[in-house]
Amino acid sequence: MLFVLLTFFLPLLAAAVQPIEVRGNAFFVTGSSERFYIRGLDYQPGGASKLFDPLSDPEICERDIAYFQELGINTIRIYSIDNAGDHRECMQKLEEAGIYVVLDVNIPKALIARDDGAECSYNTMYLNEVLATVRIMSQYNNTLGFFAGNEVINDDSTTPAAAYVKAVVRDIKTFQRHTGLRLIPVGYSAADVEENRIQSAHYFNCGDDELARVDMFGFNDYSWCGRSSFTISGYDKKVEAYSNYSIPLFLSEFGCNEVRPRPFTEVQSIYSEDMSAVFSGGLVYEYTEEDNKYGLVLISSDNRTVTTNDDFDNLKEQFSSATNPSGDGGYQTSLPHSNCPPQTNQWEASDTVPETPKGALKYIYGLVDPEGNGFDADTQWACVAGGNNVDDTGDYSSTISRSTTHSFTRTSTSSSGSTGSSSDSNSNSNSNNNSSTRANGGSFLSPQSFMGLLGAALMLFM
Ligand SMILES: *[C@@H]1O[C@H](CO)[C@@H](O)[C@H](O)[C@H]1NC(C)=O
Ligand SMILES: *[C@@H]1O[C@H](CO)[C@@H](O)[C@H](O)[C@H]1NC(C)=O
Ligand SMILES: *[C@@H]1O[C@H](CO)[C@@H](O)[C@H](O)[C@H]1NC(C)=O
Ligand SMILES: *[C@@H]1O[C@H](CO)[C@@H](O)[C@H](O)[C@H]1NC(C)=O
């Protein structure tokens, strides 16, 4: 009898996580009023220079999940996804452990080049890789979010590249809506750069075109060192500065290592009412000890043995004693999206988001599935060859009614420093303006133009 009961209930025992969704400036568990705070780790075994996807290696992920559970975390961030790999087993095991993933969609040879190469690196082959990653990782309910870029802007001179990252955000969000994928939040993870931190946050959340705005924003932040405090670290100033930011914010990397072992006392602040109205938790950098000395565990050279260090014990202790604020933590809904920051010497990103390379429209509009080349992908050669948008087979631009150019005009700066309203010059000129469709996140192809596009695609394959 016991056996029968067990077999009956066993499938139910495997914990199934509900997808996480954005409401106002916070994350929630879908279908519940439970707010979700990211309590997590950056997971990059081998370090930043090693191109390795731990989610396509079941032996590795299984080895580490036990430690994630011991730490009591609910999220990991992975910097490199092999879009030719098989992630089912690791994603399933993570789900059973109640752990979500935040994924970076770029790899070193398929990314937006931050310097002069932004334009040539934003090409059809690049978008094929990014969208392939989004497609394969969207099937899992424990995929929490995608980062369209990480630290692309890292000083004054690299700010123009932000417009290209915003184009990638728009392309991913358009792709999600046209191919019926779950609308997993798309974000940007910003470097800890004092000069343009505020501008980046507002730039990625500005403009009338909802599709070109991020759904969430992450800061890499190393300002709390040792036994600092909410005010000494300057966390208080950040909470104040972003108090009207309309979408979820979190620390996509934290854990200053100037004092080791790290006491991780910031955890008490992050999950308290000091921060919960504006921030939704964060990710500790990082799981494994590498040359830069931010690790919680040492991995033996044969990859079999994990040895935890004092940082691990301290973090575990901090996580277990920091309970989330009761209720909804004071999150806010219906805050307006940001105004675009004025262009200055420190902020040079264009107010016009670049047009999608026309060869990529077939992926974005669901006519051809993007197929990733995994870690063999190299889309940067287009820059070396001096050519942009190589492989732009098929000109779909005349058959797609919706313009893919999204520009927003900046009004002249008023004395208060606010930039006034922006307008999207052409996002909706030809598409369905049915309000319930728009509420769902943007413009769609009309049936006629979809048939035209289909026709064009069929011709291409004849
Ligand atoms: C994912 O979540 C949805 C909504 O809660 C649910 O209907 C679906 O069965 C889940 N899928 C899996 C594979 O667990
Ligand atoms: C946030 O918005 C409120 C209401 O519009 C305003 O009074 C307040 O000054 C704003 N705070 C910041 C930090 O911009
Ligand atoms: C769409 O918007 C235009 C211009 O605002 C308006 O004239 C038209 O009636 C609207 N159509 C529908 C179906 O709402
Ligand atoms: C608007 O779209 C919704 C959902 O697709 C549909 O049910 C409704 O009939 C549409 N309304 C108009 C006026 O087209």
XYZ file of C-alpha atoms and ligand atoms in Angstrom:
518
model
C 0.000 0.000 0.000
C 2.768 2.349 0.946
C 4.543 1.441 -2.264
C 1.436 2.177 -4.318
C 0.993 5.537 -2.646
C 4.619 6.397 -3.235
C 4.526 5.591 -6.922
C 1.362 7.603 -7.220
C 2.772 10.655 -5.527
C 6.330 10.447 -6.722
C 5.834 12.566 -9.834
C 4.253 15.228 -7.665
C 7.160 15.236 -5.279
C 9.631 16.378 -7.923
C 9.376 20.082 -7.243
C 8.135 21.960 -10.269
C 8.939 25.614 -10.183
C 6.563 28.231 -11.490
C 7.981 30.748 -13.953
C 9.046 34.121 -12.531
C 7.364 37.209 -13.955
C 7.790 40.959 -13.697
C 5.146 43.076 -11.954
C 6.010 46.723 -11.610
C 9.547 46.998 -10.281
C 9.627 43.501 -8.786
C 9.693 39.803 -9.611
C 6.853 37.506 -8.633
C 6.188 33.801 -8.773
C 3.627 33.363 -11.541
C 0.129 32.776 -10.263
C 0.878 33.862 -6.719
C 1.318 36.962 -4.636
C 4.721 35.763 -3.486
C 7.459 38.206 -4.338
C 10.659 36.688 -5.663
C 14.060 37.946 -4.491
C 17.097 36.691 -6.336
C 19.410 34.908 -3.871
C 22.106 33.633 -6.031
C 25.542 33.033 -7.365
C 27.452 33.757 -10.516
C 28.455 30.362 -11.833
C 31.393 30.303 -14.188
C 33.639 27.332 -13.353
C 37.033 27.825 -14.985
C 36.741 31.599 -14.854
C 35.871 34.282 -17.333
C 38.548 33.311 -19.822
C 37.421 29.712 -20.138
C 34.596 29.177 -22.588
C 32.608 26.543 -20.740
C 28.892 25.922 -20.269
C 28.310 24.118 -16.960
C 24.649 23.580 -17.845
C 25.482 21.230 -20.685
C 27.671 19.030 -18.500
C 25.497 16.973 -16.131
C 28.462 15.681 -14.124
C 29.578 19.207 -13.357
C 26.178 20.687 -12.600
C 25.211 17.739 -10.454
C 28.475 18.034 -8.523
C 27.670 21.664 -7.731
C 23.906 21.643 -7.144
C 24.427 20.006 -3.751
C 26.504 23.034 -2.707
C 23.937 25.460 -4.118
C 21.346 23.794 -1.941
C 23.575 23.943 1.085
C 23.974 27.687 0.532
C 20.212 28.078 0.226
C 20.224 29.905 -3.089
C 17.406 30.119 -5.622
C 19.219 31.459 -8.736
C 22.459 31.075 -10.663
C 23.805 33.185 -13.495
C 25.675 31.525 -16.366
C 27.868 33.681 -18.617
C 28.357 31.331 -21.564
C 25.662 29.095 -22.994
C 26.638 26.550 -25.626
C 23.641 26.750 -27.934
C 24.618 23.466 -29.562
C 24.659 21.693 -26.189
C 22.032 19.639 -24.386
C 20.783 21.386 -21.255
C 17.848 19.196 -20.345
C 19.434 17.190 -17.572
C 21.022 20.114 -15.750
C 17.939 22.295 -16.105
C 15.780 19.483 -14.741
C 18.092 18.911 -11.775
C 18.199 22.628 -11.054
C 14.434 22.806 -11.225
C 14.153 19.925 -8.767
C 16.427 21.930 -6.458
C 14.195 24.999 -6.853
C 16.900 26.941 -8.695
C 16.320 29.429 -11.524
C 18.870 30.581 -14.096
C 19.758 33.984 -15.519
C 21.615 33.579 -18.805
C 23.934 35.776 -20.809
C 23.160 35.275 -24.483
C 26.558 36.364 -25.822
C 29.834 34.458 -26.102
C 33.263 35.983 -26.772
C 33.114 35.516 -30.540
C 29.467 36.442 -30.873
C 28.874 39.679 -29.025
C 28.448 43.395 -29.561
C 31.979 44.773 -29.756
C 32.155 47.692 -27.375
C 34.651 49.788 -29.297
C 34.442 50.798 -32.924
C 33.190 47.356 -33.884
C 29.625 47.714 -32.589
C 28.118 48.166 -36.025
C 29.833 45.278 -37.784
C 29.406 42.934 -34.813
C 25.630 43.482 -34.898
C 25.049 41.235 -37.893
C 22.831 38.430 -39.135
C 25.107 35.622 -37.986
C 25.360 37.182 -34.559
C 21.591 37.381 -34.201
C 21.289 33.777 -35.358
C 23.453 32.733 -32.397
C 21.675 34.917 -29.851
C 18.193 33.909 -30.940
C 19.178 30.226 -31.036
C 20.242 30.532 -27.400
C 17.004 32.277 -26.470
C 14.955 29.660 -28.300
C 16.513 26.597 -26.728
C 16.607 28.016 -23.195
C 13.033 29.333 -23.261
C 11.512 25.895 -22.919
C 12.447 25.705 -19.233
C 10.209 27.149 -16.570
C 13.248 27.862 -14.409
C 14.829 30.212 -16.935
C 14.337 33.513 -15.116
C 15.886 35.985 -17.532
C 18.285 36.726 -20.353
C 21.032 39.339 -20.342
C 21.307 40.827 -23.824
C 24.659 42.288 -22.803
C 27.138 42.315 -19.946
C 29.387 45.297 -19.267
C 29.425 46.336 -22.927
C 29.660 49.918 -21.729
C 32.628 50.176 -19.394
C 33.784 53.775 -19.777
C 32.942 57.041 -21.559
C 34.234 55.965 -24.934
C 32.135 52.821 -25.188
C 28.711 54.396 -24.632
C 27.794 54.504 -28.362
C 27.646 50.685 -28.328
C 24.618 50.904 -26.012
C 22.346 51.596 -28.993
C 23.342 48.244 -30.504
C 22.679 46.407 -27.273
C 19.272 48.040 -27.225
C 18.712 46.783 -30.765
C 19.484 43.268 -29.529
C 16.948 43.712 -26.719
C 14.329 44.751 -29.271
C 15.191 41.837 -31.561
C 14.954 39.255 -28.771
C 11.646 40.659 -27.504
C 10.203 40.791 -31.025
C 11.358 37.210 -31.619
C 9.685 36.039 -28.394
C 6.376 37.555 -29.412
C 6.382 36.319 -32.984
C 7.430 32.775 -32.224
C 5.188 32.206 -29.211
C 7.981 31.794 -26.683
C 7.346 32.469 -23.034
C 8.029 36.154 -22.420
C 11.113 35.634 -20.274
C 12.470 38.991 -19.054
C 15.310 40.459 -21.106
C 17.826 42.690 -19.367
C 21.241 44.272 -19.336
C 23.988 43.809 -16.754
C 25.941 47.014 -16.154
C 29.555 47.444 -15.145
C 30.359 49.203 -11.889
C 31.221 52.443 -13.714
C 30.685 55.542 -11.650
C 30.517 58.069 -14.540
C 27.614 56.604 -16.448
C 25.846 54.152 -14.174
C 22.692 56.273 -13.942
C 22.609 57.066 -17.652
C 22.910 53.381 -18.587
C 20.056 52.402 -16.325
C 17.790 55.062 -17.764
C 18.884 54.590 -21.362
C 17.953 50.900 -21.354
C 14.562 51.736 -19.846
C 13.639 54.713 -22.031
C 11.766 55.433 -25.230
C 8.186 54.805 -26.263
C 8.870 51.481 -27.885
C 8.313 48.911 -25.154
C 10.190 46.291 -27.168
C 13.428 48.270 -27.180
C 13.320 48.701 -23.395
C 14.729 46.084 -21.044
C 12.416 44.197 -18.677
C 14.949 44.124 -15.837
C 18.323 45.696 -15.052
C 21.353 44.295 -13.222
C 24.225 46.187 -11.635
C 27.598 44.663 -10.995
C 28.452 46.344 -7.706
C 31.490 45.973 -5.484
C 30.959 48.921 -3.192
C 30.287 47.053 0.074
C 33.656 45.830 1.350
C 34.171 43.957 4.598
C 31.918 44.936 7.501
C 30.568 48.023 5.821
C 27.060 49.391 6.246
C 24.062 50.556 4.258
C 25.268 54.152 4.456
C 29.062 53.707 4.373
C 28.865 51.512 1.260
C 26.695 54.062 -0.502
C 23.901 51.532 -0.991
C 21.564 54.114 0.535
C 22.375 56.595 -2.244
C 21.680 53.981 -4.879
C 18.319 53.104 -3.391
C 17.464 56.793 -3.427
C 18.747 57.365 -6.960
C 16.640 54.525 -8.383
C 13.570 54.939 -6.206
C 11.475 55.780 -9.268
C 12.968 53.177 -11.575
C 10.033 51.357 -13.093
C 11.387 47.831 -13.618
C 13.135 45.253 -11.409
C 16.711 46.059 -10.386
C 19.125 43.641 -8.799
C 22.830 43.204 -8.183
C 24.026 40.952 -10.998
C 27.417 40.635 -9.277
C 28.308 41.599 -5.717
C 30.908 40.666 -3.127
C 33.913 42.986 -2.832
C 37.015 40.925 -1.973
C 39.233 43.647 -0.527
C 38.688 42.017 2.847
C 38.974 38.240 2.952
C 37.432 36.052 4.140
C 34.408 38.004 3.018
C 31.851 38.467 5.808
C 28.978 39.128 3.339
C 27.208 41.428 5.782
C 25.558 43.199 2.803
C 23.187 40.246 2.559
C 21.294 41.542 5.613
C 20.758 44.873 3.875
C 19.896 43.511 0.447
C 17.026 41.413 1.815
C 15.699 44.068 4.165
C 13.193 46.875 3.811
C 16.116 49.249 3.371
C 16.349 48.005 -0.187
C 13.329 45.889 -1.067
C 11.197 48.703 -2.491
C 13.820 49.260 -5.201
C 16.026 46.143 -5.421
C 15.124 42.481 -5.825
C 18.176 40.748 -4.427
C 21.396 39.801 -6.117
C 24.028 37.320 -7.210
C 27.310 36.761 -5.391
C 30.404 36.725 -7.570
C 31.291 33.841 -7.808
C 31.051 30.114 -7.097
C 34.526 28.821 -7.941
C 37.854 30.243 -6.833
C 39.772 31.508 -9.860
C 42.820 33.726 -10.340
C 40.853 36.832 -9.384
C 40.031 35.389 -5.914
C 36.289 35.701 -5.654
C 35.485 32.032 -5.055
C 33.444 30.211 -2.435
C 34.803 26.774 -3.321
C 37.987 25.239 -4.704
C 37.654 22.626 -7.405
C 40.338 19.939 -7.630
C 42.283 19.638 -10.863
C 40.454 16.422 -11.796
C 37.152 18.316 -11.376
C 35.872 15.778 -8.866
C 36.341 17.358 -5.482
C 34.774 20.520 -4.158
C 36.270 22.147 -1.060
C 34.391 25.009 0.521
C 36.210 27.960 2.089
C 35.378 30.495 4.806
C 33.580 32.729 2.320
C 31.230 29.838 1.654
C 30.471 29.336 5.344
C 29.973 33.054 5.911
C 27.638 33.410 2.957
C 25.653 30.369 4.013
C 25.264 31.835 7.481
C 24.192 35.222 6.090
C 21.672 33.754 3.669
C 20.127 31.562 6.329
C 19.685 34.450 8.782
C 18.408 37.005 6.248
C 14.693 36.552 5.791
C 12.855 38.429 3.080
C 10.733 41.424 4.089
C 7.167 40.477 4.889
C 4.386 41.228 2.454
C 5.364 42.695 -0.871
C 8.465 44.547 0.358
C 7.031 47.888 -0.733
C 7.450 47.262 -4.453
C 5.855 49.776 -6.793
C 3.665 49.416 -9.829
C 2.846 51.814 -12.624
C 5.944 53.955 -12.331
C 6.617 55.498 -15.748
C 9.545 54.238 -17.802
C 12.643 56.451 -17.816
C 13.360 59.488 -19.949
C 16.302 59.090 -22.279
C 19.455 60.658 -20.846
C 20.717 63.687 -22.753
C 23.768 63.143 -24.922
C 26.917 64.526 -23.305
C 30.622 63.804 -23.485
C 30.003 61.097 -20.945
C 26.930 59.634 -22.604
C 27.113 59.408 -26.388
C 24.653 56.610 -27.156
C 22.474 57.496 -30.090
C 18.780 58.187 -29.710
C 18.093 55.983 -32.723
C 18.174 52.253 -32.219
C 19.805 50.659 -35.278
C 17.740 48.704 -37.775
C 17.781 44.938 -37.598
C 20.104 43.430 -40.238
C 17.638 42.311 -42.855
C 18.949 38.739 -43.027
C 17.897 38.247 -39.403
C 14.239 39.107 -40.003
C 13.541 35.526 -41.078
C 14.496 34.359 -37.569
C 12.818 37.152 -35.706
C 9.512 36.684 -37.485
C 9.588 32.916 -37.084
C 10.049 31.877 -40.724
C 13.318 30.070 -40.116
C 14.500 28.684 -36.805
C 17.863 30.050 -35.738
C 20.316 27.140 -35.347
C 23.269 27.831 -33.101
C 26.837 26.879 -33.860
C 27.732 26.558 -30.205
C 31.170 27.612 -29.122
C 32.380 27.249 -32.722
C 30.398 30.340 -33.604
C 32.519 33.227 -34.790
C 30.531 36.175 -36.013
C 33.256 38.708 -35.274
C 35.075 37.908 -38.501
C 32.553 40.143 -40.210
C 34.343 43.076 -38.570
C 37.752 41.864 -39.636
C 36.482 41.355 -43.172
C 35.046 44.842 -43.039
C 31.645 43.568 -44.022
C 28.419 43.969 -42.160
C 25.422 41.702 -42.586
C 27.087 39.109 -44.711
C 24.638 36.285 -45.396
C 21.704 38.636 -45.734
C 19.940 36.225 -48.032
C 16.508 37.419 -48.988
C 15.353 40.975 -48.678
C 12.317 40.835 -46.455
C 12.212 44.517 -45.760
C 9.573 45.328 -48.337
C 7.277 42.535 -47.229
C 7.384 43.242 -43.531
C 4.974 46.022 -42.880
C 6.266 46.940 -39.510
C 9.370 49.010 -39.686
C 12.075 47.627 -37.490
C 13.631 51.024 -36.965
C 12.761 52.470 -33.634
C 13.829 55.945 -32.926
C 12.900 58.162 -30.091
C 13.486 61.843 -30.101
C 14.987 63.584 -27.179
C 13.480 66.877 -26.254
C 15.828 69.618 -25.226
C 16.954 69.428 -21.673
C 14.886 71.510 -19.339
C 16.337 73.297 -16.368
C 15.133 70.601 -14.002
C 17.216 68.109 -15.903
C 14.248 66.032 -16.959
C 14.056 65.272 -20.609
C 10.364 65.416 -21.277
C 8.386 62.982 -23.310
C 9.769 60.940 -26.101
C 8.008 59.803 -29.185
C 8.448 56.798 -31.342
C 8.464 58.075 -34.851
C 7.378 54.993 -36.670
C 6.896 51.967 -34.513
C 3.240 51.609 -35.195
C 2.542 53.241 -38.481
C 1.179 50.238 -40.258
C 0.272 47.688 -37.659
C -2.685 46.623 -35.645
C -3.432 49.203 -32.996
C -5.897 47.021 -31.159
C -5.281 47.961 -27.545
C -5.384 44.476 -26.110
C -2.714 43.405 -28.572
C -0.540 46.350 -27.703
C -0.906 45.716 -24.010
C 0.637 42.354 -24.709
C 3.814 44.062 -25.672
C 3.941 45.688 -29.037
C 3.164 45.620 -32.679
C 2.467 42.578 -34.738
C 2.413 41.780 -38.394
C -0.947 42.140 -40.048
C -2.296 38.913 -41.564
C -1.646 40.300 -45.048
C 1.961 41.140 -44.421
C 2.472 37.841 -42.670
C 1.207 36.034 -45.777
C 3.488 38.198 -47.882
C 6.404 37.296 -45.706
C 5.490 33.628 -45.864
C 5.332 33.891 -49.632
C 8.751 35.470 -49.725
C 10.107 32.720 -47.521
C 8.618 29.997 -49.705
C 10.135 31.577 -52.800
C 13.475 31.584 -51.049
C 13.284 27.865 -50.460
C 12.048 26.878 -53.935
C 5.620 25.321 -16.747
O 4.733 26.165 -16.042
C 3.456 26.208 -16.618
C 2.664 27.285 -15.918
O 2.695 27.115 -14.536
C 2.825 24.821 -16.519
O 1.553 24.821 -17.106
C 3.726 23.834 -17.268
O 3.233 22.532 -17.111
C 5.139 23.893 -16.741
N 5.998 23.105 -17.598
C 6.818 22.195 -17.119
C 7.667 21.477 -18.124
O 6.896 21.948 -15.929
C 9.950 60.136 -7.730
O 8.670 60.569 -8.192
C 7.994 61.380 -7.251
C 6.606 61.629 -7.790
O 6.653 61.975 -9.145
C 8.780 62.652 -7.026
O 8.131 63.451 -6.087
C 10.162 62.277 -6.519
O 10.947 63.433 -6.415
C 10.843 61.318 -7.454
N 12.071 60.859 -6.844
C 13.218 60.815 -7.527
C 14.402 60.325 -6.739
O 13.326 61.131 -8.693
C -6.155 52.887 -34.960
O -5.630 54.165 -34.719
C -6.010 55.129 -35.698
C -5.230 56.409 -35.445
O -5.088 56.631 -34.071
C -7.529 55.317 -35.631
O -7.933 56.246 -36.594
C -8.189 53.970 -35.923
O -9.558 54.068 -35.749
C -7.646 52.909 -34.952
N -8.135 51.583 -35.334
C -8.571 50.712 -34.462
C -9.004 49.399 -34.988
O -8.617 50.961 -33.268
C -8.401 42.912 -30.403
O -7.631 41.752 -30.158
C -8.255 40.824 -29.294
C -7.253 39.704 -29.002
O -6.530 39.352 -30.137
C -9.537 40.330 -29.952
O -10.181 39.432 -29.081
C -10.442 41.524 -30.221
O -11.569 41.116 -30.915
C -9.698 42.568 -31.039
N -10.497 43.780 -31.186
C -10.581 44.471 -32.316
C -11.406 45.696 -32.263
O -9.995 44.134 -33.335
